[in-house]
């Protein structure tokens, strides 16, 4: 599924991203980005793969094949691959491989992932903030949403 | 007849069975006459569906054969158990086999004419005969002592001082117990414990605490090294380490490197937890009426960091270096402010005493120091399931906000998701009330719940539990009426008669004990820290380890996890502290002994390694410095010497002057003009001509871009130039290097900077250098650096399972690091005893 943006909006978005890097937003600096929310479930852990932007493509393929062969052991029907942000394209190309080359049934779902960032709070003017490392400054969490894809590759 | 033995009927049958299982059938050609026509000598065309069907049949037959021959070869039921559950005693004791397989095991044991035992025989039977009168008397007295001790415990009496004194003999001890019990029955000695388990609170107020000796049987074994609460449990399952006055689990007996990597890290594949009894970390509670004085003291202890508002007002954990009153870094510590007048400090036992002395010295100023080493114990948990595992065994009697938060987040798998300040604190029930650990109903919190967790931090509730935990009287109170297993079992039996089936023994308010528990996230260490009163540790520990996929670990695993997450592990990765420097020397002697034990032909000859450097110094024809450890003294002398040479000569540095040997000035001090002279100066240090004082390193614990190197003039001081170079500590930064090529680093690998002239070459390597066949070339001849390019050592390094490449933790010269930081972040890493240089990228580690 391709989400089409109209050219004006895309232009606007590009300008936004150019004018300020990721770590400098207009209200507060991002100190750390938290991972997405994962809830413990043995079956899910054994059948879900999260694709990172730096995951090698071939490694992802090998891992999915391995998970597919272990599916009956966990009583699951499909392997889930998740990717968000920069990794969406890679996730989809992994899905394409299994659909086209291996002839598997692949279901693509789009989703919105809510994430949390640590943002620096306003410092008291009395404190000397210059010689403090980022670790020692107080932060608050702020929500950010990213779009992602979930792929189900059936056995 | 030939030598072949004839097989009997049974053997022939078995053989036939195996042959049958291994035979793989193939599909016969269709027997219709048409099919026969299709076959010719040159083969013939096949139809696609038929071809497919036939291959499918073959694959199925192959799988079938594999499956069958596997089942035919298996003989005994315990062989089918997973590695983790195999027991050597399972071959004769059926209790070691899971219940569902027990009947089969019994049948197999009977079949093979084995003796079947259902448990261990009584021990008393074993030693009935063969004792002389003296031996028999001694054995009986020992038993008597144990009986008396048990009796006095059940009468809620403290052990009399004579019974525990180390210089008394067995008879005197028995006498002391008898006297104590007699006097109690007469009403002279009052009850001094509030429970029959013998639990009590051992806190030292401004003095060191008394060791709780535990059972009197094991008293003598704890003279030099005291036991942790879970010692007996751990000693059965782990290799133990005797260090720093404690016996600490080092590593589980079963291999667990990959297990620790998979479960212990906060990754999406982790579905278990690793736990460590971290009670060896000493706990101090500092209380002071004058909050300014306390703030000042903590600020001194943590180099102005621990008293910042983030920690002092908002109750974040401080994890960072601890300094002594001279400003010397001692090692890592943790700090939590309970209120502005009280704080909790956790420090490593290797420097606990010195910090404790330093703090108690201020006693008159109104600072009260509670030594809670044997009063507050802790468990460290890592892995996705840690919070869930705790939620399965901990129950609270009263509704509290913190406990409901804890319940809500018990299924969250990733510790990093939660806010930096995540503390759950409540009054918990005895975990043994539950007959089985039981999962709480599953709740899936959303991101907005996490935001709520951050904003709705129940500070007053948490502070009150922390106050309870830090107060000796409250801790003592938590043990009141602590029940024995026998008591609990009888209460459980009484429940059997009732109509409602329940997993837990109902809590009776007033008589059943409650204890304060604090579960908090350590953001830097990515671990959960559970703080509880000392004698509540064991009940919790037992229950915790009944949960599936909760494993125990040791210090080795902590070290591994620290390495994998690029953190520094104390003391191995702290060479800039006294403890770390000594650890390095200790490891060195072990390595050297191991090397010396090997025959000359089989060990690496460190003085004969070719093509190490462009030019070799005369002292080190092969490996530079000490080959068995990170030779920090050599690095210090080399870097300081080079700095002096660069500031005092205009020309390029040369290795040596071929026309002359080393020279001495009129005061008989070595003249420093060439690189070789600096190396010789290190030789003088080894020979004892110059005595260096202090540690060779000092850590720069700020981001390298902000580091301002002081320009040192070595000639200005009172001492001679050579002595200054030898004694002036080298500023270093902690780094983590990631290999860009094949290979992996090993401990004490050498780190070099890239010479200016070779930078282009190494850049091309970092991008890609491939051979004609499309693969990367790892065999090409690399240019070699100078001795003077040595900038650091790696303290630990191996192949990183998470990154999929070699990674090492090390220290490099801060001045050089700053120079590098502005241009590129490449270094070269070379293992000891090899001449292969690998390109790596470094990033700084802050503690």
GROMACS .gro file of C-alpha atoms in nm, chain B residues 178-348:
model
  171
  333UNK     CA    1   2.163  -2.509   7.769
  334UNK     CA    2   2.212  -2.231   8.020
  335UNK     CA    3   2.030  -1.982   7.805
  336UNK     CA    4   1.730  -2.208   7.752
  337UNK     CA    5   1.713  -2.298   8.120
  338UNK     CA    6   1.719  -1.936   8.225
  339UNK     CA    7   1.448  -1.856   7.978
  340UNK     CA    8   1.218  -2.122   8.122
  341UNK     CA    9   1.281  -1.971   8.465
  342UNK     CA   10   1.186  -1.634   8.322
  343UNK     CA   11   1.524  -1.469   8.358
  344UNK     CA   12   1.605  -1.422   7.990
  345UNK     CA   13   1.349  -1.233   7.789
  346UNK     CA   14   1.246  -1.320   7.437
  347UNK     CA   15   1.463  -1.117   7.201
  348UNK     CA   16   1.339  -1.217   6.856
  349UNK     CA   17   0.995  -1.154   6.720
  350UNK     CA   18   0.979  -1.468   6.507
  351UNK     CA   19   1.070  -1.834   6.520
  352UNK     CA   20   1.292  -1.821   6.212
  353UNK     CA   21   1.564  -1.629   6.390
  354UNK     CA   22   1.540  -1.329   6.158
  355UNK     CA   23   1.657  -1.001   6.301
  356UNK     CA   24   1.780  -0.667   6.182
  357UNK     CA   25   2.156  -0.621   6.197
  358UNK     CA   26   2.226  -0.256   6.143
  359UNK     CA   27   2.534  -0.068   6.251
  360UNK     CA   28   2.465   0.289   6.355
  361UNK     CA   29   2.787   0.481   6.293
  362UNK     CA   30   2.971   0.152   6.334
  363UNK     CA   31   3.008  -0.149   6.110
  364UNK     CA   32   2.723  -0.398   6.125
  365UNK     CA   33   2.755  -0.745   6.275
  366UNK     CA   34   2.745  -1.031   6.028
  367UNK     CA   35   2.432  -1.244   6.064
  368UNK     CA   36   2.576  -1.592   6.099
  369UNK     CA   37   2.272  -1.775   5.972
  370UNK     CA   38   2.259  -2.137   6.080
  371UNK     CA   39   2.503  -2.229   6.352
  372UNK     CA   40   2.617  -2.528   6.148
  373UNK     CA   41   2.765  -2.300   5.882
  374UNK     CA   42   2.906  -2.041   6.119
  375UNK     CA   43   3.268  -2.148   6.086
  376UNK     CA   44   3.256  -2.140   5.709
  377UNK     CA   45   3.184  -1.769   5.706
  378UNK     CA   46   3.484  -1.649   5.901
  379UNK     CA   47   3.666  -1.481   5.616
  380UNK     CA   48   3.399  -1.454   5.348
  381UNK     CA   49   3.043  -1.395   5.450
  382UNK     CA   50   2.755  -1.556   5.270
  383UNK     CA   51   2.477  -1.390   5.079
  384UNK     CA   52   2.123  -1.485   5.182
  385UNK     CA   53   2.089  -1.720   4.887
  386UNK     CA   54   2.435  -1.873   4.927
  387UNK     CA   55   2.339  -2.236   4.971
  388UNK     CA   56   2.100  -2.217   4.678
  389UNK     CA   57   2.361  -2.051   4.456
  390UNK     CA   58   2.649  -2.272   4.559
  391UNK     CA   59   2.460  -2.574   4.431
  392UNK     CA   60   2.406  -2.414   4.093
  393UNK     CA   61   2.691  -2.173   4.030
  394UNK     CA   62   3.064  -2.142   4.050
  395UNK     CA   63   3.135  -1.909   4.338
  396UNK     CA   64   3.388  -1.629   4.367
  397UNK     CA   65   3.554  -1.540   4.694
  398UNK     CA   66   3.629  -1.170   4.675
  399UNK     CA   67   3.583  -0.852   4.876
  400UNK     CA   68   3.472  -1.038   5.190
  401UNK     CA   69   3.181  -1.212   5.021
  402UNK     CA   70   3.113  -1.530   4.833
  403UNK     CA   71   2.947  -1.418   4.514
  404UNK     CA   72   2.807  -1.634   4.232
  405UNK     CA   73   3.050  -1.605   3.943
  406UNK     CA   74   2.876  -1.801   3.670
  407UNK     CA   75   2.610  -2.074   3.656
  408UNK     CA   76   2.747  -2.427   3.623
  409UNK     CA   77   2.564  -2.478   3.298
  410UNK     CA   78   2.695  -2.296   2.994
  411UNK     CA   79   2.496  -1.980   2.943
  412UNK     CA   80   2.680  -1.734   2.719
  413UNK     CA   81   2.418  -1.731   2.446
  414UNK     CA   82   2.136  -1.759   2.695
  415UNK     CA   83   2.257  -1.449   2.876
  416UNK     CA   84   2.288  -1.270   2.545
  417UNK     CA   85   1.936  -1.363   2.438
  418UNK     CA   86   1.750  -1.317   2.765
  419UNK     CA   87   1.949  -1.057   2.950
  420UNK     CA   88   1.952  -0.780   2.693
  421UNK     CA   89   1.649  -0.567   2.632
  422UNK     CA   90   1.578  -0.694   2.284
  423UNK     CA   91   1.256  -0.806   2.123
  424UNK     CA   92   1.362  -1.171   2.128
  425UNK     CA   93   1.405  -1.187   2.504
  426UNK     CA   94   1.128  -1.383   2.670
  427UNK     CA   95   1.282  -1.459   3.006
  428UNK     CA   96   1.470  -1.298   3.288
  429UNK     CA   97   1.808  -1.329   3.455
  430UNK     CA   98   1.842  -1.265   3.824
  431UNK     CA   99   2.139  -1.205   4.050
  432UNK     CA  100   2.154  -1.185   4.426
  433UNK     CA  101   2.331  -0.849   4.440
  434UNK     CA  102   2.333  -0.825   4.819
  435UNK     CA  103   2.711  -0.804   4.813
  436UNK     CA  104   2.674  -0.441   4.710
  437UNK     CA  105   2.692  -0.254   5.037
  438UNK     CA  106   2.403  -0.030   5.136
  439UNK     CA  107   2.448   0.278   5.349
  440UNK     CA  108   2.167   0.500   5.472
  441UNK     CA  109   2.274   0.856   5.542
  442UNK     CA  110   2.052   1.068   5.762
  443UNK     CA  111   2.106   1.419   5.880
  444UNK     CA  112   1.882   1.678   6.040
  445UNK     CA  113   2.071   1.950   5.863
  446UNK     CA  114   1.982   1.892   5.500
  447UNK     CA  115   2.246   2.136   5.373
  448UNK     CA  116   2.522   1.938   5.537
  449UNK     CA  117   2.398   1.617   5.377
  450UNK     CA  118   2.378   1.785   5.039
  451UNK     CA  119   2.731   1.907   5.076
  452UNK     CA  120   2.852   1.564   5.178
  453UNK     CA  121   2.685   1.393   4.884
  454UNK     CA  122   2.814   1.659   4.650
  455UNK     CA  123   3.165   1.585   4.775
  456UNK     CA  124   3.111   1.211   4.737
  457UNK     CA  125   2.985   1.228   4.380
  458UNK     CA  126   3.184   1.524   4.250
  459UNK     CA  127   2.889   1.768   4.257
  460UNK     CA  128   2.660   1.544   4.056
  461UNK     CA  129   2.456   1.348   4.310
  462UNK     CA  130   2.317   1.662   4.473
  463UNK     CA  131   2.172   1.809   4.154
  464UNK     CA  132   1.797   1.880   4.162
  465UNK     CA  133   1.725   1.591   3.926
  466UNK     CA  134   1.835   1.348   4.191
  467UNK     CA  135   1.769   1.541   4.511
  468UNK     CA  136   1.423   1.678   4.440
  469UNK     CA  137   1.277   1.442   4.180
  470UNK     CA  138   1.401   1.111   4.323
  471UNK     CA  139   1.589   0.983   4.021
  472UNK     CA  140   1.854   0.718   4.078
  473UNK     CA  141   2.203   0.855   4.047
  474UNK     CA  142   2.439   0.605   3.890
  475UNK     CA  143   2.790   0.731   3.858
  476UNK     CA  144   3.140   0.743   3.998
  477UNK     CA  145   3.206   0.784   4.370
  478UNK     CA  146   3.501   0.990   4.494
  479UNK     CA  147   3.682   0.995   4.824
  480UNK     CA  148   3.753   1.314   5.021
  481UNK     CA  149   4.074   1.375   4.826
  482UNK     CA  150   3.879   1.375   4.501
  483UNK     CA  151   4.016   1.039   4.389
  484UNK     CA  152   3.776   0.824   4.189
  485UNK     CA  153   3.698   0.503   4.375
  486UNK     CA  154   3.447   0.322   4.157
  487UNK     CA  155   3.083   0.314   4.060
  488UNK     CA  156   2.796   0.369   4.301
  489UNK     CA  157   2.426   0.433   4.311
  490UNK     CA  158   2.239   0.690   4.512
  491UNK     CA  159   1.872   0.755   4.585
  492UNK     CA  160   1.741   1.047   4.785
  493UNK     CA  161   1.461   0.935   5.016
  494UNK     CA  162   1.397   1.285   5.142
  495UNK     CA  163   1.609   1.594   5.166
  496UNK     CA  164   1.737   1.465   5.499
  497UNK     CA  165   1.798   1.104   5.410
  498UNK     CA  166   1.952   0.914   5.125
  499UNK     CA  167   2.041   0.561   5.031
  500UNK     CA  168   2.383   0.482   4.893
  501UNK     CA  169   2.489   0.155   4.730
  502UNK     CA  170   2.857   0.096   4.675
  503UNK     CA  171   3.083  -0.185   4.574
   0.00000   0.00000   0.00000
